[in-house]
């Protein structure tokens, strides 16, 4: 029995050997299966494909979600798998409803990307946002994936959104129908049907062009980088000086002094060129980035629009004194350009385009003053009147005023009351150096009347 068993084994081996040869008697080479290479930047996201239902996800009703359907459906996902379905019928009103989850264990204060595959139908064109992914964050309200409208059920669309983790290495991500911030200007609700599948998260590596300096970080869509790295390096160094000048004027830095991030995005409403926050969002929905880079190359421009948004970021502390931060964002820019000798290429109210260098920036606002004073002076005209006094009293009283107001705020009242309070505070600190100066004498009765009409 033992000999027979050995014989059978040998015969089996011979048969196996002969069966593995091809018609020419050659033994075919087994195909090499490539090893699975894990992405070192990928974030573990269990059940990102909803095969386990809503496990790991929480339904979130940001707005009007009582009649919204949120479910995991069979056979509707990628390759007929499961997927998330969110549906809101028009008769039930617009909503923002989605599923969210908290991510932990991320690197603190770093840029990450969420990617999702979506299909959708009956999304009203130009209303709200449709299906989006976003990371709800009070430091940057408006960041999301690109707004999508209409119907596309035959194929899956990839959407992405880049976001910053917080200081604890945490973030919340949401897939939703509609956006958590309402109003058409910055977001909005939606109706229709959305399907989500294969949601993933990874740390940004080469997906975005990155550049870092002492105070700034850039995250730019690579296809939008149309100038040399040297020009960009020079620009970000200029932004460092601009940042330091803003700190000098305001007496403190925003966001606990961490580096400010500027990030290109697909998501913000098309009427917006850029939006302040952490990070600052820079739209790539049209030619904002390319046009800015072209002006940097042609004119040595520092990019007025982004300097303005950085000016907004420096609206810090107790802001109850501030009657119009659109104006004061430009006012902070005004000081920083004078301090650094920076330059911007702009078109003034007379239609004249030129490069304004350093203290020449005051001339950008003079035509607005000339055109509107005596009737109802506009905000640029008020900016001009407030800034022109620096030619006589210097900038030190402004620094002391902003530092005091940042810490103590104002005393309430109307916009004109706040204007009066600001000038009184500026006058108070001016008198520390120039005791005989009365700042109210720099305004004519006609100017004050015009300011009052604008602010009341």
Coordinates of C-alpha atoms in Angstrom, one line a residue:
X1 CA 0.0 0.0 0.0
X2 CA 2.8 2.3 0.8
X3 CA 4.6 1.7 -2.6
X4 CA 1.3 2.3 -4.4
X5 CA 0.7 5.6 -2.6
X6 CA 4.2 6.8 -3.6
X7 CA 3.5 5.8 -7.2
X8 CA 0.3 7.7 -7.3
X9 CA 2.0 10.8 -6.0
X10 CA 4.7 10.6 -8.7
X11 CA 2.1 10.0 -11.4
X12 CA 0.1 13.0 -10.3
X13 CA 3.3 15.2 -10.4
X14 CA 4.1 14.0 -13.9
X15 CA 0.5 14.7 -15.1
X16 CA 0.5 18.1 -13.5
X17 CA 3.8 18.9 -15.2
X18 CA 2.6 17.7 -18.6
X19 CA -0.7 19.6 -18.3
X20 CA 1.1 22.9 -17.5
X21 CA 3.0 22.9 -20.8
X22 CA 1.6 24.6 -23.9
X23 CA 1.3 23.1 -27.4
X24 CA 5.0 23.6 -28.1
X25 CA 6.1 21.8 -24.9
X26 CA 6.9 25.1 -23.2
X27 CA 5.9 25.9 -19.7
X28 CA 4.1 29.3 -19.7
X29 CA 5.3 31.9 -17.3
X30 CA 2.9 32.8 -14.5
X31 CA 1.7 36.4 -14.7
X32 CA 3.3 38.7 -12.2
X33 CA 0.7 40.2 -9.9
X34 CA 1.8 43.7 -8.9
X35 CA 1.8 44.3 -5.1
X36 CA -0.9 46.5 -3.7
X37 CA 0.7 49.9 -2.9
X38 CA -1.0 51.8 -0.2
X39 CA -1.2 55.6 -0.5
X40 CA 0.9 57.0 2.4
X41 CA -1.3 60.1 2.4
X42 CA -4.6 58.3 2.6
X43 CA -6.8 58.7 5.7
X44 CA -8.6 55.6 6.9
X45 CA -12.3 56.1 6.3
X46 CA -14.3 52.9 7.1
X47 CA -17.6 52.6 5.2
X48 CA -16.8 55.5 2.9
X49 CA -18.7 53.4 0.3
X50 CA -21.8 52.9 2.5
X51 CA -21.7 49.1 2.1
X52 CA -22.4 48.9 5.8
X53 CA -25.3 51.3 5.6
X54 CA -24.8 54.5 7.6
X55 CA -22.4 52.9 10.1
X56 CA -19.9 55.6 11.1
X57 CA -22.0 58.4 9.6
X58 CA -24.6 60.6 11.4
X59 CA -27.6 62.2 9.6
X60 CA -27.4 66.0 9.9
X61 CA -30.3 68.3 9.3
X62 CA -28.8 71.7 8.8
X63 CA -32.0 73.2 7.4
X64 CA -35.6 72.1 6.7
X65 CA -34.9 68.3 6.9
X66 CA -38.1 66.9 8.4
X67 CA -39.4 65.6 5.1
X68 CA -36.0 64.8 3.5
X69 CA -35.2 61.2 2.6
X70 CA -31.8 60.0 3.7
X71 CA -31.1 56.3 3.1
X72 CA -28.6 53.7 1.8
X73 CA -30.0 52.0 -1.3
X74 CA -29.1 48.7 -3.0
X75 CA -27.8 48.5 -6.6
X76 CA -27.6 52.3 -7.2
X77 CA -23.9 52.8 -6.4
X78 CA -20.7 52.5 -8.4
X79 CA -20.8 49.1 -10.2
X80 CA -24.3 48.4 -8.8
X81 CA -23.1 48.6 -5.2
X82 CA -24.8 50.3 -2.3
X83 CA -24.7 54.1 -2.0
X84 CA -26.2 57.0 -0.1
X85 CA -29.3 58.6 -1.5
X86 CA -30.7 62.0 -0.3
X87 CA -33.9 63.3 -1.8
X88 CA -36.0 66.4 -1.3
X89 CA -39.1 67.1 -3.3
X90 CA -39.8 70.8 -4.3
X91 CA -43.1 70.9 -2.6
X92 CA -41.3 70.4 0.7
X93 CA -39.1 73.4 0.3
X94 CA -35.3 73.7 0.0
X95 CA -33.1 72.0 2.4
X96 CA -29.6 71.2 3.6
X97 CA -29.5 67.7 4.8
X98 CA -26.6 65.2 4.7
X99 CA -24.5 62.8 6.6
X100 CA -21.3 63.7 8.5
X101 CA -18.5 62.2 10.5
X102 CA -15.7 63.4 12.6
X103 CA -12.1 62.6 11.6
X104 CA -9.4 62.3 14.2
X105 CA -5.7 61.5 14.1
X106 CA -5.0 63.9 11.3
X107 CA -1.9 66.1 11.3
X108 CA -2.8 69.4 13.0
X109 CA -3.3 72.5 10.8
X110 CA -2.7 70.7 7.5
X111 CA -4.5 70.6 4.2
X112 CA -6.6 67.5 3.3
X113 CA -8.8 66.6 0.3
X114 CA -12.2 64.8 0.4
X115 CA -13.3 63.1 -2.8
X116 CA -16.7 61.7 -3.6
X117 CA -18.5 60.3 -6.5
X118 CA -22.0 61.6 -7.1
X119 CA -25.0 61.3 -9.4
X120 CA -27.9 63.7 -9.3
X121 CA -31.2 64.7 -10.8
X122 CA -33.7 67.6 -10.8
X123 CA -31.3 70.1 -9.1
X124 CA -32.7 73.6 -9.9
X125 CA -30.3 75.4 -12.1
X126 CA -28.5 78.3 -10.4
X127 CA -30.4 77.9 -7.1
X128 CA -28.5 76.9 -4.0
X129 CA -25.7 74.4 -4.3
X130 CA -27.1 71.0 -5.2
X131 CA -25.1 68.0 -3.9
X132 CA -21.8 69.0 -2.3
X133 CA -19.2 67.8 0.1
X134 CA -17.9 70.3 2.7
X135 CA -16.2 70.6 6.1
X136 CA -18.3 72.8 8.4
X137 CA -15.9 75.2 10.1
X138 CA -16.5 78.6 11.7
X139 CA -13.1 79.8 10.7
X140 CA -14.1 79.3 7.0
X141 CA -17.8 79.2 6.4
X142 CA -17.9 79.0 2.6
X143 CA -15.7 76.1 1.6
X144 CA -17.3 73.3 -0.4
X145 CA -17.0 71.3 -3.6
X146 CA -18.2 72.9 -6.9
X147 CA -21.9 73.7 -7.1
X148 CA -23.8 71.3 -9.4
X149 CA -27.1 71.6 -11.1
X150 CA -29.4 69.7 -13.5
X151 CA -29.5 66.0 -14.0
X152 CA -26.7 63.4 -14.5
X153 CA -27.7 59.9 -13.7
X154 CA -25.9 57.9 -16.4
X155 CA -22.4 58.4 -15.1
X156 CA -20.6 59.3 -11.9
X157 CA -19.1 62.7 -11.3
X158 CA -16.0 63.1 -9.1
X159 CA -16.2 66.1 -6.7
X160 CA -13.4 67.3 -4.4
X161 CA -13.0 69.8 -1.6
X162 CA -9.8 70.8 0.2
X163 CA -10.0 71.7 3.9
X164 CA -7.8 72.4 6.9
X165 CA -7.6 70.2 9.9
X166 CA -7.8 71.9 13.3
X167 CA -5.1 72.3 16.0
X168 CA -6.1 69.0 17.5
X169 CA -5.8 67.1 14.2
X170 CA -9.6 66.8 13.8
X171 CA -12.1 67.8 11.2
X172 CA -15.7 67.1 10.3
X173 CA -16.7 66.1 6.8
X174 CA -20.2 66.2 5.3
X175 CA -21.9 64.9 2.2
X176 CA -25.2 66.8 1.7
X177 CA -27.9 68.0 -0.6
X178 CA -27.6 71.8 -0.1
X179 CA -25.1 73.8 1.8
X180 CA -24.9 74.5 5.5
X181 CA -24.7 78.3 5.0
X182 CA -27.9 79.7 3.5
X183 CA -28.5 82.5 1.1
X184 CA -27.7 82.6 -2.6
X185 CA -24.8 85.0 -2.2
X186 CA -22.7 82.5 -0.4
X187 CA -24.3 79.1 -0.6
X188 CA -27.9 78.1 -0.3
X189 CA -30.3 75.2 0.1
X190 CA -31.5 72.8 -2.6
X191 CA -34.1 70.3 -3.8
X192 CA -33.7 67.2 -6.0
X193 CA -32.0 63.9 -5.6
X194 CA -28.4 63.1 -5.0
X195 CA -26.4 59.8 -4.8
X196 CA -23.0 59.7 -3.0
X197 CA -20.5 56.8 -3.1
X198 CA -16.8 56.1 -2.6
X199 CA -16.0 58.9 -0.3
X200 CA -12.3 59.2 0.6
X201 CA -9.9 61.6 2.3
X202 CA -6.2 62.1 1.9
X203 CA -3.6 64.6 3.0
X204 CA -2.7 67.0 0.1
X205 CA 0.7 66.2 -1.5
X206 CA 1.2 66.9 -5.2
X207 CA -2.5 67.6 -5.9
X208 CA -1.9 71.3 -5.2
X209 CA 1.1 73.5 -5.9
X210 CA 2.4 74.5 -2.4
X211 CA 4.7 77.3 -1.3
X212 CA 5.4 78.4 2.3
X213 CA 7.1 81.4 3.9
X214 CA 7.4 82.9 7.4
X215 CA 3.7 83.9 7.6
X216 CA 2.0 82.5 4.5
X217 CA 1.1 79.2 2.9
X218 CA -0.1 78.9 -0.7
X219 CA -2.2 75.9 -2.0
X220 CA -2.8 76.5 -5.7
X221 CA -4.4 74.4 -8.4
X222 CA -1.4 73.4 -10.5
X223 CA -3.0 74.1 -13.8
X224 CA -3.5 77.7 -12.7
X225 CA 0.2 78.3 -12.0
X226 CA 1.1 80.3 -15.1
X227 CA 4.2 82.2 -13.8
X228 CA 7.7 81.2 -12.7
X229 CA 8.4 79.8 -9.2
X230 CA 10.7 82.8 -8.7
X231 CA 7.9 85.3 -9.2
X232 CA 5.8 83.4 -6.8
X233 CA 8.6 83.2 -4.2
X234 CA 9.2 86.9 -4.5
X235 CA 5.5 87.5 -4.0
X236 CA 5.0 85.4 -1.0
X237 CA 8.0 87.2 0.6
X238 CA 6.3 90.5 -0.1
X239 CA 3.2 89.1 1.6
X240 CA 5.3 88.4 4.7
X241 CA 6.1 92.1 4.9
X242 CA 2.5 93.0 4.3
X243 CA 1.4 90.6 7.1
X244 CA 3.9 92.1 9.5
X245 CA 2.7 95.6 8.7
X246 CA -0.9 94.6 9.4
X247 CA 0.2 93.2 12.8
X248 CA 2.0 96.5 13.5
X249 CA -1.1 98.5 12.7
X250 CA -3.6 96.3 14.6
X251 CA -1.4 95.4 17.5
X252 CA -1.9 91.6 17.2
X253 CA -2.0 88.8 14.7
X254 CA -5.1 86.7 13.7
X255 CA -5.6 83.0 14.2
X256 CA -3.3 82.8 17.1
X257 CA -0.4 83.9 14.9
X258 CA -0.4 80.7 12.7
X259 CA 0.6 81.1 9.1
X260 CA -2.3 82.4 6.9
X261 CA -3.3 80.0 4.1
X262 CA -4.5 81.0 0.7
X263 CA -6.3 78.1 -1.1
X264 CA -7.8 77.9 -4.6
X265 CA -11.2 76.4 -4.6
X266 CA -14.0 75.3 -7.0
X267 CA -16.8 75.8 -4.6
X268 CA -17.6 79.4 -3.8
X269 CA -20.5 81.1 -5.5
X270 CA -19.4 82.5 -8.9
X271 CA -20.1 86.1 -7.9
X272 CA -17.2 85.9 -5.5
X273 CA -13.5 86.5 -6.5
X274 CA -12.2 85.4 -3.1
X275 CA -13.4 85.1 0.5
X276 CA -11.6 85.8 3.7
X277 CA -11.2 83.2 6.5
X278 CA -8.9 80.5 7.5
X279 CA -7.9 79.6 4.9
X280 CA -8.6 82.4 2.4
X281 CA -10.5 81.0 -0.6
X282 CA -9.5 82.0 -4.1
X283 CA -12.0 81.0 -6.8
X284 CA -10.9 79.1 -9.9
X285 CA -14.4 79.1 -11.4
X286 CA -13.2 81.8 -13.8
X287 CA -9.9 83.6 -14.6
X288 CA -9.2 85.3 -11.2
X289 CA -6.0 83.4 -10.6
X290 CA -4.6 83.5 -14.1
X291 CA -5.4 87.3 -14.3
X292 CA -3.7 87.9 -11.0
X293 CA -0.6 86.0 -12.0
X294 CA -0.4 87.8 -15.3
X295 CA -0.5 91.2 -13.5
X296 CA 2.3 90.0 -11.1
X297 CA 4.4 89.2 -14.1
X298 CA 3.6 92.4 -16.1
X299 CA 3.5 95.0 -13.3
X300 CA 5.0 93.5 -10.2
X301 CA 1.5 93.6 -8.8
X302 CA 0.9 92.3 -5.2
X303 CA -2.7 91.3 -6.0
X304 CA -5.1 93.9 -4.6
X305 CA -7.9 91.3 -4.2
X306 CA -6.0 89.0 -1.9
X307 CA -4.4 91.9 0.0
X308 CA -8.0 93.0 0.6
X309 CA -9.0 89.6 1.9
X310 CA -5.9 89.5 4.2
X311 CA -7.1 92.9 5.4
X312 CA -10.4 91.3 6.4
X313 CA -8.6 88.5 8.3
X314 CA -7.1 91.3 10.5
X315 CA -10.5 92.3 11.6
X316 CA -9.7 90.9 15.1
X317 CA -10.6 91.4 18.7
X318 CA -13.7 93.4 19.8
X319 CA -15.1 94.7 16.5
X320 CA -18.1 96.5 17.9
X321 CA -16.6 99.8 16.8
X322 CA -16.3 98.8 13.2
X323 CA -19.1 100.2 10.9
X324 CA -17.8 98.9 7.6
X325 CA -15.1 96.3 7.3
X326 CA -15.0 96.4 3.5
X327 CA -13.6 99.9 3.9
X328 CA -11.3 99.0 6.8
X329 CA -9.9 96.0 5.0
X330 CA -8.7 98.4 2.3
X331 CA -7.6 100.8 5.1
X332 CA -5.3 98.1 6.6
X333 CA -4.0 97.4 3.1
X334 CA -3.4 101.2 2.7
X335 CA -1.1 101.3 5.7
X336 CA 0.7 98.1 4.8
X337 CA 1.4 99.3 1.3
X338 CA 2.8 102.6 2.6
X339 CA 4.9 100.7 5.1
X340 CA 6.3 98.2 2.7
X341 CA 6.4 100.2 -0.5
X342 CA 4.2 97.6 -2.1
X343 CA 2.4 98.1 -5.3
X344 CA -0.9 97.3 -6.9
X345 CA -2.2 97.7 -10.4
X346 CA -5.7 99.2 -10.2
X347 CA -8.2 101.3 -12.1
X348 CA -9.5 104.3 -10.2
X349 CA -12.9 106.0 -10.4
X350 CA -11.8 108.1 -13.4
X351 CA -11.1 104.9 -15.3
X352 CA -7.3 105.4 -15.2
X353 CA -5.3 102.2 -14.8
X354 CA -1.9 102.5 -13.2
X355 CA 0.4 101.0 -10.6
X356 CA 0.1 102.6 -7.2
X357 CA 3.3 102.3 -5.2
X358 CA 3.5 102.8 -1.5
X359 CA 1.9 106.0 -0.3
X360 CA 0.5 106.6 -3.8
X361 CA -2.3 104.3 -2.8
X362 CA -4.1 107.4 -1.3
X363 CA -4.5 108.6 -4.9
X364 CA -6.6 105.5 -5.7
X365 CA -9.3 106.8 -3.4
X366 CA -9.2 110.5 -4.2
X367 CA -11.3 110.3 -7.4
X368 CA -14.1 108.6 -5.4
X369 CA -14.0 111.5 -2.9
X370 CA -14.1 114.1 -5.7
X371 CA -17.1 112.4 -7.4
X372 CA -19.2 111.8 -4.3
X373 CA -18.4 114.5 -1.8
X374 CA -21.1 117.1 -1.2
X375 CA -23.9 114.7 -1.9
X376 CA -23.5 111.2 -0.3
X377 CA -19.8 110.4 -0.1
X378 CA -19.1 106.7 -0.8
X379 CA -16.9 104.4 1.4
X380 CA -13.8 105.0 -0.7
X381 CA -14.3 108.7 -0.1
X382 CA -14.5 108.2 3.6
X383 CA -11.4 106.1 3.4
X384 CA -9.6 109.0 1.7
X385 CA -10.6 111.5 4.4
X386 CA -9.6 109.2 7.2
X387 CA -6.2 108.3 5.6
X388 CA -5.3 111.8 4.4
X389 CA -4.8 113.0 8.0
X390 CA -1.8 110.6 8.3
X391 CA 0.1 113.1 6.1
X392 CA -0.1 115.5 9.0
X393 CA -0.1 113.4 12.1
X394 CA 1.7 110.3 11.0
X395 CA 0.6 106.7 11.6
X396 CA 1.3 106.3 15.3
X397 CA -2.0 107.6 16.5
X398 CA -3.8 105.2 14.2
X399 CA -1.8 102.3 15.6
X400 CA -2.8 103.3 19.1
X401 CA -6.4 103.7 18.1
X402 CA -6.7 100.3 16.5
X403 CA -4.9 98.6 19.4
X404 CA -7.3 100.3 21.9
X405 CA -10.4 99.5 19.9
X406 CA -9.3 95.9 19.3
X407 CA -9.2 95.4 23.0
X408 CA -12.1 97.5 24.1
X409 CA -14.5 97.9 21.2
X410 CA -16.8 100.8 20.7
X411 CA -19.8 102.4 22.4
X412 CA -22.6 101.2 20.1
X413 CA -25.0 103.5 18.2
X414 CA -25.5 104.1 14.5
X415 CA -22.8 103.8 11.9
X416 CA -22.3 107.5 12.1
X417 CA -22.0 107.3 15.9
X418 CA -19.2 104.7 15.4
X419 CA -17.5 107.1 12.9
X420 CA -17.6 109.9 15.5
X421 CA -16.3 107.5 18.2
X422 CA -13.4 106.4 15.9
X423 CA -12.4 110.0 15.1
X424 CA -12.6 111.0 18.8
X425 CA -10.3 108.1 19.7
X426 CA -7.9 109.0 17.0
X427 CA -8.0 112.6 18.1
X428 CA -7.3 111.5 21.7
X429 CA -4.1 109.6 20.7
X430 CA -3.0 112.3 18.3
X431 CA -3.0 114.8 21.2
X432 CA -0.4 112.7 23.0
X433 CA 2.1 114.0 20.4
X434 CA 0.3 117.0 19.0
X435 CA -1.7 118.5 21.9
X436 CA -2.9 121.5 19.9
X437 CA -4.3 119.5 17.0
X438 CA -8.0 119.1 16.6
X439 CA -8.7 116.4 14.1
X440 CA -12.3 117.5 13.6
X441 CA -10.8 120.6 11.9
X442 CA -9.6 118.4 9.1
X443 CA -13.3 117.9 8.1
X444 CA -15.4 120.7 6.5
X445 CA -19.1 121.0 7.5
X446 CA -20.0 119.8 4.0
X447 CA -17.8 116.7 4.3
X448 CA -19.3 115.8 7.7
X449 CA -22.8 116.3 6.3
X450 CA -21.9 114.0 3.3
X451 CA -20.5 111.4 5.6
X452 CA -23.6 111.5 7.8
X453 CA -25.8 111.0 4.8
X454 CA -23.8 107.9 3.8
X455 CA -23.7 106.3 7.2
X456 CA -27.2 107.1 8.4

